C-alpha positions as a LaTeX table, in Angstrom:
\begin{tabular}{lrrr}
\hline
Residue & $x$ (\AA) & $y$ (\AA) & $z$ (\AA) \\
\hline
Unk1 & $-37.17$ & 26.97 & $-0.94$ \\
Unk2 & $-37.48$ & 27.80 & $-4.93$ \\
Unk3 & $-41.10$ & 28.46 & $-4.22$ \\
Unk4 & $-41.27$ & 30.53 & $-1.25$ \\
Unk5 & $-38.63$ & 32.93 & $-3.76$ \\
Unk6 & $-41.92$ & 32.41 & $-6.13$ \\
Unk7 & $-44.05$ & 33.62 & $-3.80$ \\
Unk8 & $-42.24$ & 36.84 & $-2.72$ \\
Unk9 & $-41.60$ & 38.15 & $-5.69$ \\
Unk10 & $-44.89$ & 37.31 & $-6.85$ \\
Unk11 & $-46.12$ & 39.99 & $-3.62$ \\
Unk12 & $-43.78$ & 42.37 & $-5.12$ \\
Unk13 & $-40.98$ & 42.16 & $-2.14$ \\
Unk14 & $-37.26$ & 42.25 & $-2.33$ \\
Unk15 & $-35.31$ & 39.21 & $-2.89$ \\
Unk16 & $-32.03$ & 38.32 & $-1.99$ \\
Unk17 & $-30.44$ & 35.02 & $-2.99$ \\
Unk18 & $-27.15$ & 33.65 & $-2.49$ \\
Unk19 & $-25.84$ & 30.09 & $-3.76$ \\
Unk20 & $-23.08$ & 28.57 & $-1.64$ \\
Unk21 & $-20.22$ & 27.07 & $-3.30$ \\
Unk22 & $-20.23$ & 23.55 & $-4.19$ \\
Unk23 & $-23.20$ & 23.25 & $-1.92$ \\
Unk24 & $-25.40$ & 20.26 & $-1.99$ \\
Unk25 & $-22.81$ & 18.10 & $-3.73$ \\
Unk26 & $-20.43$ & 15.07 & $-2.34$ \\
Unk27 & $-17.33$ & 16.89 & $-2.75$ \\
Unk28 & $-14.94$ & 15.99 & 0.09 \\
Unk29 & $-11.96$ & 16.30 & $-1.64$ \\
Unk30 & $-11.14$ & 20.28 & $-2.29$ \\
Unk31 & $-7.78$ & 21.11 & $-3.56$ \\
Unk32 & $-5.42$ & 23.33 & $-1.20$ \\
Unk33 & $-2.47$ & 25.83 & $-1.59$ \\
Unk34 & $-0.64$ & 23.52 & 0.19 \\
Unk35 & $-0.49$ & 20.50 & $-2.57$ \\
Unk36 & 2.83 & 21.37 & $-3.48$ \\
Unk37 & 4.20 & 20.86 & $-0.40$ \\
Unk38 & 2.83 & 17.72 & $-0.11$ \\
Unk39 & 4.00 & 16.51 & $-2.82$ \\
Unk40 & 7.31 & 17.15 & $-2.07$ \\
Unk41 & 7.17 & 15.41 & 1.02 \\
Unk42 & 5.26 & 12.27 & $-0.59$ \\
Unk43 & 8.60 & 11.99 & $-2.48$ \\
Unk44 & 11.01 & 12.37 & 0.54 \\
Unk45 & 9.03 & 10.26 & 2.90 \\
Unk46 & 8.95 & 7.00 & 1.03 \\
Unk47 & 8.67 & 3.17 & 2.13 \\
Unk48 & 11.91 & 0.60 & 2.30 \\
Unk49 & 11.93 & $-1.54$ & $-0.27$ \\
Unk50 & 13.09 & $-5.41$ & $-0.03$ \\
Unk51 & 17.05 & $-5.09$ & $-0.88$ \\
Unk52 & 17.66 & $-7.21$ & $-4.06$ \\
Unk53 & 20.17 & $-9.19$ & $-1.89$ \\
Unk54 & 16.80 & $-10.62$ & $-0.17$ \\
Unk55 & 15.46 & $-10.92$ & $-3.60$ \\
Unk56 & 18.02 & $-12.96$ & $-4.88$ \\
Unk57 & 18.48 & $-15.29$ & $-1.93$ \\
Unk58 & 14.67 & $-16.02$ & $-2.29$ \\
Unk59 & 14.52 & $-16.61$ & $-5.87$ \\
Unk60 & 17.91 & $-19.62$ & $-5.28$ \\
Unk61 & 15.99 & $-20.91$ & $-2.23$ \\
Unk62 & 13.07 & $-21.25$ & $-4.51$ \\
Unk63 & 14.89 & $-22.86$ & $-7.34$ \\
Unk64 & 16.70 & $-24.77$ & $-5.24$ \\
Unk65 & 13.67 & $-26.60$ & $-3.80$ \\
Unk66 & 11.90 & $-27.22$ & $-7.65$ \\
Unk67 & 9.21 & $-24.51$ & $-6.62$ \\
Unk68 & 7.90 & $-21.92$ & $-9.06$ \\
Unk69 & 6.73 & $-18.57$ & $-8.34$ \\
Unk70 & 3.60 & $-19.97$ & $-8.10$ \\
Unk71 & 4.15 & $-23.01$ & $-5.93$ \\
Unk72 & 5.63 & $-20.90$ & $-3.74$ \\
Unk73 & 2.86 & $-18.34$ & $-3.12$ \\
Unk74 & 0.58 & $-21.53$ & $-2.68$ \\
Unk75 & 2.93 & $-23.32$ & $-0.31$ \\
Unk76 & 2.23 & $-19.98$ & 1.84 \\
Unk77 & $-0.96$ & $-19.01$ & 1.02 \\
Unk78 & $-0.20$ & $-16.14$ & $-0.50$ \\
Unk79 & $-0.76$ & $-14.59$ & $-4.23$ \\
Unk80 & 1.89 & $-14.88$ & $-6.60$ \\
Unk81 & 2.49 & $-11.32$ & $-7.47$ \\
Unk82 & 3.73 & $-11.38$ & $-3.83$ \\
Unk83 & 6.53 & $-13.23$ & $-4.62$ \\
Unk84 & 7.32 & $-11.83$ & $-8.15$ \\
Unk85 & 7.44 & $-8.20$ & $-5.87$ \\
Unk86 & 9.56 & $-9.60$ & $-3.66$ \\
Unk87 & 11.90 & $-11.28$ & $-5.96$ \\
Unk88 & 12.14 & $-8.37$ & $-7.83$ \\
Unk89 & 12.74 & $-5.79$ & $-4.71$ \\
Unk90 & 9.54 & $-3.57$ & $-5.14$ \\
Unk91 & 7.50 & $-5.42$ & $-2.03$ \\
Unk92 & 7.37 & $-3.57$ & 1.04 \\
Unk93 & 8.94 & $-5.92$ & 3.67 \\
Unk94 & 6.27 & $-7.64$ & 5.89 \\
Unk95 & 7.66 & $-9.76$ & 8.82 \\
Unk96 & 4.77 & $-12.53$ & 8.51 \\
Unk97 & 5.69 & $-12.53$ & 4.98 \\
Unk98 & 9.12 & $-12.70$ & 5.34 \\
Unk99 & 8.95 & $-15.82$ & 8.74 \\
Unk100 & 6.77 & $-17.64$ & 6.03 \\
Unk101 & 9.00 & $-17.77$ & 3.00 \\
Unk102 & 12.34 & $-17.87$ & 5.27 \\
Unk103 & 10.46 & $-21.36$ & 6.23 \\
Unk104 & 9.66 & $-22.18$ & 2.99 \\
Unk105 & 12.73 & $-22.21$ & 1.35 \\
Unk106 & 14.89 & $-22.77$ & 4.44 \\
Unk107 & 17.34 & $-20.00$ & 4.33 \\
Unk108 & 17.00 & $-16.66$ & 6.41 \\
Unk109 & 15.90 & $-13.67$ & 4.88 \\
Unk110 & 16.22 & $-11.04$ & 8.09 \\
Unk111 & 19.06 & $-9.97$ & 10.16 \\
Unk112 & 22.87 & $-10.45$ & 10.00 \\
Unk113 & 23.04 & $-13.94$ & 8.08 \\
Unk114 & 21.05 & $-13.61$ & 4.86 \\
Unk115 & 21.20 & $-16.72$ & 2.72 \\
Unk116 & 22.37 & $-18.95$ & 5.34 \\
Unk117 & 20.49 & $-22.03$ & 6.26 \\
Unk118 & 17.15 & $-21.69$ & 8.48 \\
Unk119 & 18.34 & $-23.43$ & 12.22 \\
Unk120 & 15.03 & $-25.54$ & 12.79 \\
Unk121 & 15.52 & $-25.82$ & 16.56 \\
Unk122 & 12.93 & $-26.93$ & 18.92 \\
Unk123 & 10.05 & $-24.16$ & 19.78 \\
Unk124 & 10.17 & $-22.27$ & 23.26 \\
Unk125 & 6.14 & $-22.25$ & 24.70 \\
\hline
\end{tabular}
């Protein structure tokens, strides 16, 4: 402690201090020699992004029903930046997302058959 240092060097004895790096702060983020390198796989390793097929297809369905953006994202309780992102192909794909708007609008959004019409068969318990 600062004044147990006092005291010693107030008896006349030999002092030796040392301060330890960053010590006694919050600092939990320290930056390595290895930032490059991640960096360069932050840019290889990326997330799919909605195709603007899917986009396209969601933004008909929409119009087709009368909805806006808007009515849309409150029809599935969801914000509408949600469906701007997806409209516009930037939104990660998220299957909940994806089942809810596919029922929505009525057309399919996943597999084989985008844009075709939703089958509304009876549901398997």
């Amino acid at each position: 402690s600062p004044q147990a240092i006092l005291a010693a060097q107030r008896r006349g004895e030999d002092v030796e201090t040392s301060k330890k790096w960053a010590a006694g702060q919050n600092k939990q983020h320290f930056i390595t020699k290895n930032t490059a390198k991640l960096d360069r796989e932050t840019e290889e390793l990326h997330h799919d992004r909605v195709s603007l097929e899917v986009g396209k297809v969601i933004q008909q369905g929409r119009q087709s029903k009368g909805l806006t953006q808007k009515d849309l994202a409150t029809k599935i309780n969801e914000k509408p930046q949600v469906i701007a992102d997806y409209e516009s192909g930037r939104a990660i794909p998220n299957n909940q997302v994806m089942g809810k708007i596919e029922r929505a609008i009525g057309l399919k959004l996943r597999g084989k058959d985008i844009g075709k019409p939703l089958e509304t068969g009876p549901k398997g318990k």
